[in-house]
């Protein structure tokens, strides 16, 4: 998919209103210093060595009421309390995947009976690409692919184990062949998640935003950028100056394409009615002509070189 400008846009204009994430998770290093719901910094931080491993902190009762139910229902609590010792000590990608998977299941966008898991909620998973065993590349790149594949499979098993603990089921049944759905969502996170940065440019967590952002392609010569905000938007919302490029033979505009697609409509309503977390705002860094593709560039620190390339 492509996102294009709906009109001529000058440099330095906001292209979107604040976009709320479908799901977000703080890095492990930020769980005790930032609010797990809105990502705002907290004034006092407990000792991370003495705090319970499943401990999350919030800046207000509102943030706690919004996020703590998802912490338990997604099995994030169980993953932190009984870690399955994945190779990577950082759990933010697994916790984000659990939160996202629960969102998808709630919206009935995915189930364990799905045969094809190449796209969920309009977003690509790249599961076949990331998990394929045979690839014609040099030895170093091949080893990196194998490392990524094993990390995904191990992470999916840890996610499945946490979900079975949540449901009071036997952990021995969380085998690799039962983890296709967890693998797909973890691949989706590795493909679509972005690092959320605070006002100083430091990464505090990761988040997945809907197709209105994930459909924007990357370029070495971008014409737009994005920033994050943990402050709730006030006043009149900015207009959408970008929309999906219609496919051949489809005369509908971008808004109609999103609103008439059931999966994307659910994701859109989720962001409006139940959304919270660090918002993302797109902004032009060059003049953009009407109909011109909107492009960004970023380096996702969750992804190894073979995936970023």
C-alpha positions as YAML, in Angstrom:
chain: A
units: angstrom
residues:
- id: 1
  name: UNK
  ca: [0.00, 0.00, 0.00]
- id: 2
  name: UNK
  ca: [0.94, 3.65, -0.39]
- id: 3
  name: UNK
  ca: [-0.16, 6.79, 1.40]
- id: 4
  name: UNK
  ca: [-0.47, 9.89, -0.77]
- id: 5
  name: UNK
  ca: [-1.14, 13.58, -0.20]
- id: 6
  name: UNK
  ca: [-4.75, 14.70, -0.65]
- id: 7
  name: UNK
  ca: [-3.67, 18.25, -1.59]
- id: 8
  name: UNK
  ca: [-0.55, 20.35, -2.10]
- id: 9
  name: UNK
  ca: [1.26, 20.50, 1.23]
- id: 10
  name: UNK
  ca: [3.91, 22.98, 2.27]
- id: 11
  name: UNK
  ca: [6.94, 22.23, 4.37]
- id: 12
  name: UNK
  ca: [6.40, 22.01, 8.12]
- id: 13
  name: UNK
  ca: [2.70, 21.05, 8.10]
- id: 14
  name: UNK
  ca: [1.14, 18.37, 10.27]
- id: 15
  name: UNK
  ca: [-0.17, 15.65, 7.96]
- id: 16
  name: UNK
  ca: [-2.32, 13.83, 10.51]
- id: 17
  name: UNK
  ca: [-4.09, 14.39, 13.79]
- id: 18
  name: UNK
  ca: [-2.48, 12.55, 16.73]
- id: 19
  name: UNK
  ca: [-2.56, 8.82, 15.96]
- id: 20
  name: UNK
  ca: [-2.99, 6.55, 18.97]
- id: 21
  name: UNK
  ca: [-1.27, 3.15, 19.03]
- id: 22
  name: UNK
  ca: [-3.12, -0.13, 18.72]
- id: 23
  name: UNK
  ca: [-0.74, -1.41, 21.38]
- id: 24
  name: UNK
  ca: [2.41, -0.18, 23.10]
- id: 25
  name: UNK
  ca: [4.91, -1.47, 25.66]
- id: 26
  name: UNK
  ca: [7.71, 0.19, 27.58]
- id: 27
  name: UNK
  ca: [11.23, -1.15, 27.37]
- id: 28
  name: UNK
  ca: [12.21, -3.14, 30.44]
- id: 29
  name: UNK
  ca: [14.59, -0.34, 31.43]
- id: 30
  name: UNK
  ca: [11.69, 2.16, 31.43]
- id: 31
  name: UNK
  ca: [9.03, 0.13, 33.24]
- id: 32
  name: UNK
  ca: [9.85, 1.65, 36.62]
- id: 33
  name: UNK
  ca: [10.51, 5.22, 35.47]
- id: 34
  name: UNK
  ca: [7.60, 5.80, 33.06]
- id: 35
  name: UNK
  ca: [3.85, 5.35, 33.03]
- id: 36
  name: UNK
  ca: [2.98, 2.08, 31.29]
- id: 37
  name: UNK
  ca: [-0.14, 3.61, 29.75]
- id: 38
  name: UNK
  ca: [0.82, 7.06, 28.44]
- id: 39
  name: UNK
  ca: [4.65, 6.71, 28.65]
- id: 40
  name: UNK
  ca: [4.98, 9.95, 30.65]
- id: 41
  name: UNK
  ca: [8.05, 10.08, 32.94]
- id: 42
  name: UNK
  ca: [7.36, 9.51, 36.64]
- id: 43
  name: UNK
  ca: [8.84, 11.68, 39.35]
- id: 44
  name: UNK
  ca: [9.93, 8.87, 41.65]
- id: 45
  name: UNK
  ca: [11.31, 5.50, 40.60]
- id: 46
  name: UNK
  ca: [11.50, 2.44, 42.86]
- id: 47
  name: UNK
  ca: [14.57, 0.24, 42.88]
- id: 48
  name: UNK
  ca: [14.19, -2.07, 39.89]
- id: 49
  name: UNK
  ca: [16.14, -4.76, 41.76]
- id: 50
  name: UNK
  ca: [13.61, -4.93, 44.60]
- id: 51
  name: UNK
  ca: [10.40, -4.31, 42.64]
- id: 52
  name: UNK
  ca: [8.39, -7.41, 41.62]
- id: 53
  name: UNK
  ca: [9.25, -8.57, 38.07]
- id: 54
  name: UNK
  ca: [5.64, -8.16, 36.92]
- id: 55
  name: UNK
  ca: [5.45, -4.64, 38.37]
- id: 56
  name: UNK
  ca: [4.01, -1.83, 36.22]
- id: 57
  name: UNK
  ca: [3.62, 1.79, 37.26]
- id: 58
  name: UNK
  ca: [1.13, 4.48, 36.25]
- id: 59
  name: UNK
  ca: [0.99, 8.24, 36.55]
- id: 60
  name: UNK
  ca: [-2.70, 8.38, 37.51]
- id: 61
  name: UNK
  ca: [-5.74, 6.31, 38.39]
- id: 62
  name: UNK
  ca: [-7.06, 6.96, 34.90]
- id: 63
  name: UNK
  ca: [-4.00, 5.46, 33.24]
- id: 64
  name: UNK
  ca: [-4.13, 2.51, 35.63]
- id: 65
  name: UNK
  ca: [-7.80, 1.89, 34.86]
- id: 66
  name: UNK
  ca: [-7.11, 2.04, 31.12]
- id: 67
  name: UNK
  ca: [-4.06, -0.19, 30.99]
- id: 68
  name: UNK
  ca: [-4.00, -2.60, 33.93]
- id: 69
  name: UNK
  ca: [-6.88, -4.76, 32.59]
- id: 70
  name: UNK
  ca: [-4.91, -5.32, 29.37]
- id: 71
  name: UNK
  ca: [-1.79, -6.13, 31.42]
- id: 72
  name: UNK
  ca: [-3.61, -9.13, 32.88]
- id: 73
  name: UNK
  ca: [-5.92, -10.15, 30.03]
- id: 74
  name: UNK
  ca: [-3.12, -10.17, 27.45]
- id: 75
  name: UNK
  ca: [-0.95, -12.47, 29.65]
- id: 76
  name: UNK
  ca: [1.78, -9.83, 29.88]
- id: 77
  name: UNK
  ca: [1.56, -10.23, 33.66]
- id: 78
  name: UNK
  ca: [2.18, -13.98, 33.35]
- id: 79
  name: UNK
  ca: [5.11, -13.51, 30.97]
- id: 80
  name: UNK
  ca: [6.82, -11.16, 33.43]
- id: 81
  name: UNK
  ca: [6.02, -13.22, 36.51]
- id: 82
  name: UNK
  ca: [7.10, -16.55, 35.03]
- id: 83
  name: UNK
  ca: [9.49, -15.75, 32.19]
- id: 84
  name: UNK
  ca: [10.28, -18.60, 29.81]
- id: 85
  name: UNK
  ca: [13.90, -17.38, 29.67]
- id: 86
  name: UNK
  ca: [14.05, -16.33, 26.01]
- id: 87
  name: UNK
  ca: [17.49, -15.75, 24.52]
- id: 88
  name: UNK
  ca: [17.03, -11.98, 24.48]
- id: 89
  name: UNK
  ca: [16.77, -10.44, 27.97]
- id: 90
  name: UNK
  ca: [14.60, -7.60, 26.59]
- id: 91
  name: UNK
  ca: [10.90, -8.50, 26.73]
- id: 92
  name: UNK
  ca: [9.30, -5.39, 25.20]
- id: 93
  name: UNK
  ca: [8.74, -7.02, 21.79]
- id: 94
  name: UNK
  ca: [7.10, -10.07, 23.40]
- id: 95
  name: UNK
  ca: [4.94, -7.96, 25.71]
- id: 96
  name: UNK
  ca: [3.89, -5.73, 22.82]
- id: 97
  name: UNK
  ca: [3.03, -8.83, 20.80]
- id: 98
  name: UNK
  ca: [0.89, -10.23, 23.61]
- id: 99
  name: UNK
  ca: [-0.97, -6.95, 23.94]
- id: 100
  name: UNK
  ca: [-1.46, -6.72, 20.19]
- id: 101
  name: UNK
  ca: [-2.61, -10.33, 19.89]
- id: 102
  name: UNK
  ca: [-5.22, -9.76, 22.59]
- id: 103
  name: UNK
  ca: [-6.44, -6.65, 20.74]
- id: 104
  name: UNK
  ca: [-6.70, -8.63, 17.51]
- id: 105
  name: UNK
  ca: [-8.59, -11.46, 19.19]
- id: 106
  name: UNK
  ca: [-10.96, -9.03, 20.87]
- id: 107
  name: UNK
  ca: [-11.73, -7.49, 17.49]
- id: 108
  name: UNK
  ca: [-11.96, -10.96, 15.89]
- id: 109
  name: UNK
  ca: [-9.23, -10.14, 13.40]
- id: 110
  name: UNK
  ca: [-7.28, -13.34, 14.02]
- id: 111
  name: UNK
  ca: [-7.87, -16.85, 15.33]
- id: 112
  name: UNK
  ca: [-5.89, -20.05, 15.70]
- id: 113
  name: UNK
  ca: [-7.93, -21.54, 12.84]
- id: 114
  name: UNK
  ca: [-6.64, -19.01, 10.31]
- id: 115
  name: UNK
  ca: [-4.70, -20.74, 7.55]
- id: 116
  name: UNK
  ca: [-3.09, -17.58, 6.17]
- id: 117
  name: UNK
  ca: [-1.36, -15.26, 8.60]
- id: 118
  name: UNK
  ca: [0.51, -13.07, 6.13]
- id: 119
  name: UNK
  ca: [-1.60, -10.00, 6.97]
- id: 120
  name: UNK
  ca: [-3.56, -9.10, 10.11]
- id: 121
  name: UNK
  ca: [-5.76, -6.03, 10.38]
- id: 122
  name: UNK
  ca: [-4.37, -4.68, 7.13]
- id: 123
  name: UNK
  ca: [-0.74, -4.97, 8.28]
- id: 124
  name: UNK
  ca: [1.84, -7.35, 6.85]
- id: 125
  name: UNK
  ca: [3.45, -9.91, 9.14]
- id: 126
  name: UNK
  ca: [6.29, -11.03, 6.82]
- id: 127
  name: UNK
  ca: [6.11, -14.36, 8.66]
- id: 128
  name: UNK
  ca: [7.04, -16.45, 5.62]
- id: 129
  name: UNK
  ca: [10.02, -14.19, 4.89]
- id: 130
  name: UNK
  ca: [11.31, -14.07, 8.46]
- id: 131
  name: UNK
  ca: [10.92, -17.80, 9.14]
- id: 132
  name: UNK
  ca: [11.95, -19.32, 5.83]
- id: 133
  name: UNK
  ca: [14.72, -21.88, 6.20]
- id: 134
  name: UNK
  ca: [16.25, -21.86, 2.73]
- id: 135
  name: UNK
  ca: [17.64, -18.60, 1.38]
- id: 136
  name: UNK
  ca: [20.39, -17.86, -1.11]
- id: 137
  name: UNK
  ca: [22.61, -15.42, 0.78]
- id: 138
  name: UNK
  ca: [26.14, -15.33, 2.10]
- id: 139
  name: UNK
  ca: [27.07, -17.29, 5.22]
- id: 140
  name: UNK
  ca: [27.05, -14.28, 7.56]
- id: 141
  name: UNK
  ca: [23.61, -13.15, 6.42]
- id: 142
  name: UNK
  ca: [22.31, -16.73, 6.57]
- id: 143
  name: UNK
  ca: [23.44, -17.02, 10.18]
- id: 144
  name: UNK
  ca: [21.68, -13.75, 10.96]
- id: 145
  name: UNK
  ca: [18.46, -15.03, 9.37]
- id: 146
  name: UNK
  ca: [18.72, -18.20, 11.45]
- id: 147
  name: UNK
  ca: [19.23, -16.12, 14.59]
- id: 148
  name: UNK
  ca: [16.13, -14.04, 13.79]
- id: 149
  name: UNK
  ca: [14.06, -17.16, 13.04]
- id: 150
  name: UNK
  ca: [15.09, -18.85, 16.27]
- id: 151
  name: UNK
  ca: [14.39, -15.69, 18.25]
- id: 152
  name: UNK
  ca: [10.88, -15.53, 16.77]
- id: 153
  name: UNK
  ca: [10.15, -19.20, 17.45]
- id: 154
  name: UNK
  ca: [11.48, -19.02, 20.99]
- id: 155
  name: UNK
  ca: [9.58, -15.80, 21.66]
- id: 156
  name: UNK
  ca: [6.37, -17.31, 20.27]
- id: 157
  name: UNK
  ca: [6.75, -20.31, 22.58]
- id: 158
  name: UNK
  ca: [7.21, -17.96, 25.55]
- id: 159
  name: UNK
  ca: [4.08, -16.03, 24.51]
- id: 160
  name: UNK
  ca: [2.07, -19.24, 24.14]
- id: 161
  name: UNK
  ca: [3.24, -20.46, 27.55]
- id: 162
  name: UNK
  ca: [2.19, -17.17, 29.18]
- id: 163
  name: UNK
  ca: [-1.24, -17.35, 27.54]
- id: 164
  name: UNK
  ca: [-1.72, -20.93, 28.72]
- id: 165
  name: UNK
  ca: [-0.77, -19.89, 32.26]
- id: 166
  name: UNK
  ca: [-3.37, -17.15, 32.03]
- id: 167
  name: UNK
  ca: [-5.98, -19.71, 31.00]
- id: 168
  name: UNK
  ca: [-4.91, -22.30, 33.59]
- id: 169
  name: UNK
  ca: [-3.88, -24.84, 30.94]
- id: 170
  name: UNK
  ca: [-1.08, -27.39, 30.76]
- id: 171
  name: UNK
  ca: [2.16, -25.72, 29.71]
- id: 172
  name: UNK
  ca: [3.48, -28.86, 28.04]
- id: 173
  name: UNK
  ca: [1.03, -28.33, 25.19]
- id: 174
  name: UNK
  ca: [2.60, -25.02, 24.12]
- id: 175
  name: UNK
  ca: [4.68, -26.67, 21.39]
- id: 176
  name: UNK
  ca: [6.12, -25.02, 18.31]
- id: 177
  name: UNK
  ca: [3.36, -26.31, 16.03]
- id: 178
  name: UNK
  ca: [0.77, -24.63, 18.25]
- id: 179
  name: UNK
  ca: [2.41, -21.21, 18.06]
- id: 180
  name: UNK
  ca: [1.69, -20.10, 14.48]
- id: 181
  name: UNK
  ca: [-0.57, -17.28, 15.63]
- id: 182
  name: UNK
  ca: [1.96, -16.05, 18.20]
- id: 183
  name: UNK
  ca: [4.72, -16.26, 15.58]
- id: 184
  name: UNK
  ca: [2.67, -14.22, 13.11]
- id: 185
  name: UNK
  ca: [1.94, -11.42, 15.60]
- id: 186
  name: UNK
  ca: [5.56, -11.30, 16.76]
- id: 187
  name: UNK
  ca: [6.62, -11.05, 13.10]
- id: 188
  name: UNK
  ca: [4.08, -8.26, 12.63]
- id: 189
  name: UNK
  ca: [5.65, -6.41, 15.57]
- id: 190
  name: UNK
  ca: [9.17, -6.85, 14.19]
- id: 191
  name: UNK
  ca: [7.93, -5.55, 10.83]
- id: 192
  name: UNK
  ca: [5.71, -2.65, 11.91]
- id: 193
  name: UNK
  ca: [6.69, -1.53, 15.41]
- id: 194
  name: UNK
  ca: [8.50, 1.76, 15.94]
- id: 195
  name: UNK
  ca: [10.63, 2.97, 18.81]
- id: 196
  name: UNK
  ca: [8.78, 5.56, 20.90]
- id: 197
  name: UNK
  ca: [11.10, 8.39, 21.87]
- id: 198
  name: UNK
  ca: [10.75, 10.92, 24.66]
- id: 199
  name: UNK
  ca: [11.35, 14.66, 24.30]
- id: 200
  name: UNK
  ca: [15.12, 14.15, 24.58]
- id: 201
  name: UNK
  ca: [15.22, 11.59, 21.79]
- id: 202
  name: UNK
  ca: [15.74, 8.60, 24.08]
- id: 203
  name: UNK
  ca: [13.82, 5.43, 23.25]
- id: 204
  name: UNK
  ca: [11.48, 4.44, 26.09]
- id: 205
  name: UNK
  ca: [9.35, 1.78, 24.42]
- id: 206
  name: UNK
  ca: [7.83, 0.32, 21.28]
- id: 207
  name: UNK
  ca: [4.41, 0.65, 19.69]
- id: 208
  name: UNK
  ca: [2.39, -0.50, 16.71]
- id: 209
  name: UNK
  ca: [0.21, 2.08, 15.00]
- id: 210
  name: UNK
  ca: [-2.55, 1.23, 12.54]
- id: 211
  name: UNK
  ca: [-2.50, 1.15, 8.73]
- id: 212
  name: UNK
  ca: [-2.78, 4.94, 8.57]
- id: 213
  name: UNK
  ca: [0.88, 4.94, 9.63]
- id: 214
  name: UNK
  ca: [2.14, 1.43, 8.86]
- id: 215
  name: UNK
  ca: [1.18, 1.79, 5.19]
- id: 216
  name: UNK
  ca: [3.62, 4.69, 4.77]
- id: 217
  name: UNK
  ca: [6.63, 3.43, 2.85]
- id: 218
  name: UNK
  ca: [10.26, 4.13, 3.66]
- id: 219
  name: UNK
  ca: [12.78, 5.96, 1.53]
- id: 220
  name: UNK
  ca: [16.35, 7.23, 1.69]
- id: 221
  name: UNK
  ca: [14.90, 10.55, 0.56]
- id: 222
  name: UNK
  ca: [11.82, 11.04, 2.78]
- id: 223
  name: UNK
  ca: [9.42, 13.96, 2.53]
- id: 224
  name: UNK
  ca: [7.94, 13.58, 6.02]
- id: 225
  name: UNK
  ca: [8.86, 12.70, 9.57]
- id: 226
  name: UNK
  ca: [7.00, 11.91, 12.76]
- id: 227
  name: UNK
  ca: [7.12, 12.81, 16.42]
- id: 228
  name: UNK
  ca: [5.56, 11.47, 19.60]
- id: 229
  name: UNK
  ca: [3.50, 13.09, 22.32]
- id: 230
  name: UNK
  ca: [2.39, 11.81, 25.72]
- id: 231
  name: UNK
  ca: [0.11, 14.80, 26.28]
- id: 232
  name: UNK
  ca: [-3.58, 14.31, 25.39]
- id: 233
  name: UNK
  ca: [-4.54, 16.42, 22.39]
- id: 234
  name: UNK
  ca: [-6.67, 19.48, 23.07]
- id: 235
  name: UNK
  ca: [-8.59, 21.82, 20.84]
- id: 236
  name: UNK
  ca: [-9.61, 21.13, 17.27]
- id: 237
  name: UNK
  ca: [-8.02, 18.05, 15.74]
- id: 238
  name: UNK
  ca: [-5.79, 18.46, 12.71]
- id: 239
  name: UNK
  ca: [-7.13, 17.35, 9.36]
- id: 240
  name: UNK
  ca: [-5.97, 14.22, 7.55]
- id: 241
  name: UNK
  ca: [-3.82, 15.42, 4.66]
- id: 242
  name: UNK
  ca: [-2.88, 11.89, 3.55]
- id: 243
  name: UNK
  ca: [-4.87, 8.83, 2.57]
- id: 244
  name: UNK
  ca: [-4.26, 5.40, 0.99]
- id: 245
  name: UNK
  ca: [-3.67, 5.38, -2.74]
- id: 246
  name: UNK
  ca: [-6.70, 3.75, -4.41]
- id: 247
  name: UNK
  ca: [-6.00, 0.48, -6.18]
- id: 248
  name: UNK
  ca: [-6.52, 0.11, -9.93]
- id: 249
  name: UNK
  ca: [-10.19, 0.25, -10.79]
- id: 250
  name: UNK
  ca: [-11.18, 1.59, -7.37]
- id: 251
  name: UNK
  ca: [-12.53, 5.14, -7.52]
- id: 252
  name: UNK
  ca: [-13.11, 5.51, -3.78]
- id: 253
  name: UNK
  ca: [-10.95, 7.93, -1.83]
- id: 254
  name: UNK
  ca: [-8.67, 6.86, 0.98]
- id: 255
  name: UNK
  ca: [-11.14, 7.52, 3.79]
- id: 256
  name: UNK
  ca: [-13.74, 5.34, 2.10]
- id: 257
  name: UNK
  ca: [-11.17, 2.59, 1.61]
- id: 258
  name: UNK
  ca: [-10.48, 2.53, 5.33]
- id: 259
  name: UNK
  ca: [-14.04, 2.99, 6.54]
- id: 260
  name: UNK
  ca: [-15.53, 0.27, 4.33]
- id: 261
  name: UNK
  ca: [-12.90, -2.32, 5.27]
- id: 262
  name: UNK
  ca: [-14.25, -4.09, 8.34]
- id: 263
  name: UNK
  ca: [-10.86, -4.92, 9.85]
- id: 264
  name: UNK
  ca: [-9.54, -1.40, 9.45]
- id: 265
  name: UNK
  ca: [-12.81, 0.09, 10.69]
- id: 266
  name: UNK
  ca: [-12.44, -1.92, 13.89]
- id: 267
  name: UNK
  ca: [-8.89, -0.70, 14.33]
- id: 268
  name: UNK
  ca: [-9.97, 2.86, 13.69]
- id: 269
  name: UNK
  ca: [-12.79, 2.65, 16.23]
- id: 270
  name: UNK
  ca: [-10.38, 1.11, 18.72]
- id: 271
  name: UNK
  ca: [-8.13, 4.13, 18.46]
- id: 272
  name: UNK
  ca: [-11.00, 6.58, 18.82]
- id: 273
  name: UNK
  ca: [-13.08, 4.90, 21.52]
- id: 274
  name: UNK
  ca: [-10.61, 2.93, 23.61]
- id: 275
  name: UNK
  ca: [-7.22, 4.21, 22.57]
- id: 276
  name: UNK
  ca: [-4.55, 5.60, 24.84]
- id: 277
  name: UNK
  ca: [-0.80, 5.76, 24.86]
- id: 278
  name: UNK
  ca: [1.88, 7.84, 23.15]
- id: 279
  name: UNK
  ca: [0.39, 9.52, 20.10]
- id: 280
  name: UNK
  ca: [2.22, 9.92, 16.81]
- id: 281
  name: UNK
  ca: [1.95, 12.94, 14.51]
- id: 282
  name: UNK
  ca: [3.19, 13.01, 10.93]
- id: 283
  name: UNK
  ca: [4.77, 16.22, 9.61]
- id: 284
  name: UNK
  ca: [6.05, 17.29, 6.19]
- id: 285
  name: UNK
  ca: [9.75, 18.10, 5.87]
- id: 286
  name: UNK
  ca: [9.48, 19.01, 2.18]
- id: 287
  name: UNK
  ca: [6.83, 20.41, -0.12]
- id: 288
  name: UNK
  ca: [4.54, 17.56, -1.18]
- id: 289
  name: UNK
  ca: [2.37, 17.71, -4.29]
- id: 290
  name: UNK
  ca: [-1.20, 16.44, -4.39]
- id: 291
  name: UNK
  ca: [-1.15, 12.72, -5.21]
- id: 292
  name: UNK
  ca: [2.56, 12.39, -4.36]
- id: 293
  name: UNK
  ca: [3.52, 9.46, -2.17]
- id: 294
  name: UNK
  ca: [4.30, 10.29, 1.46]
- id: 295
  name: UNK
  ca: [7.57, 8.70, 2.59]
- id: 296
  name: UNK
  ca: [9.43, 8.36, 5.88]
- id: 297
  name: UNK
  ca: [12.70, 6.86, 6.97]
- id: 298
  name: UNK
  ca: [13.57, 5.28, 10.27]
- id: 299
  name: UNK
  ca: [15.83, 2.66, 11.77]
- id: 300
  name: UNK
  ca: [13.85, 0.30, 13.96]
- id: 301
  name: UNK
  ca: [16.13, -0.81, 16.78]
- id: 302
  name: UNK
  ca: [14.02, -3.94, 17.32]
- id: 303
  name: UNK
  ca: [15.15, -5.24, 13.96]
- id: 304
  name: UNK
  ca: [18.54, -6.74, 13.09]
- id: 305
  name: UNK
  ca: [20.41, -5.60, 10.00]
- id: 306
  name: UNK
  ca: [19.00, -8.34, 7.78]
- id: 307
  name: UNK
  ca: [15.43, -7.22, 8.50]
- id: 308
  name: UNK
  ca: [16.14, -3.47, 8.29]
- id: 309
  name: UNK
  ca: [17.85, -3.91, 4.93]
...
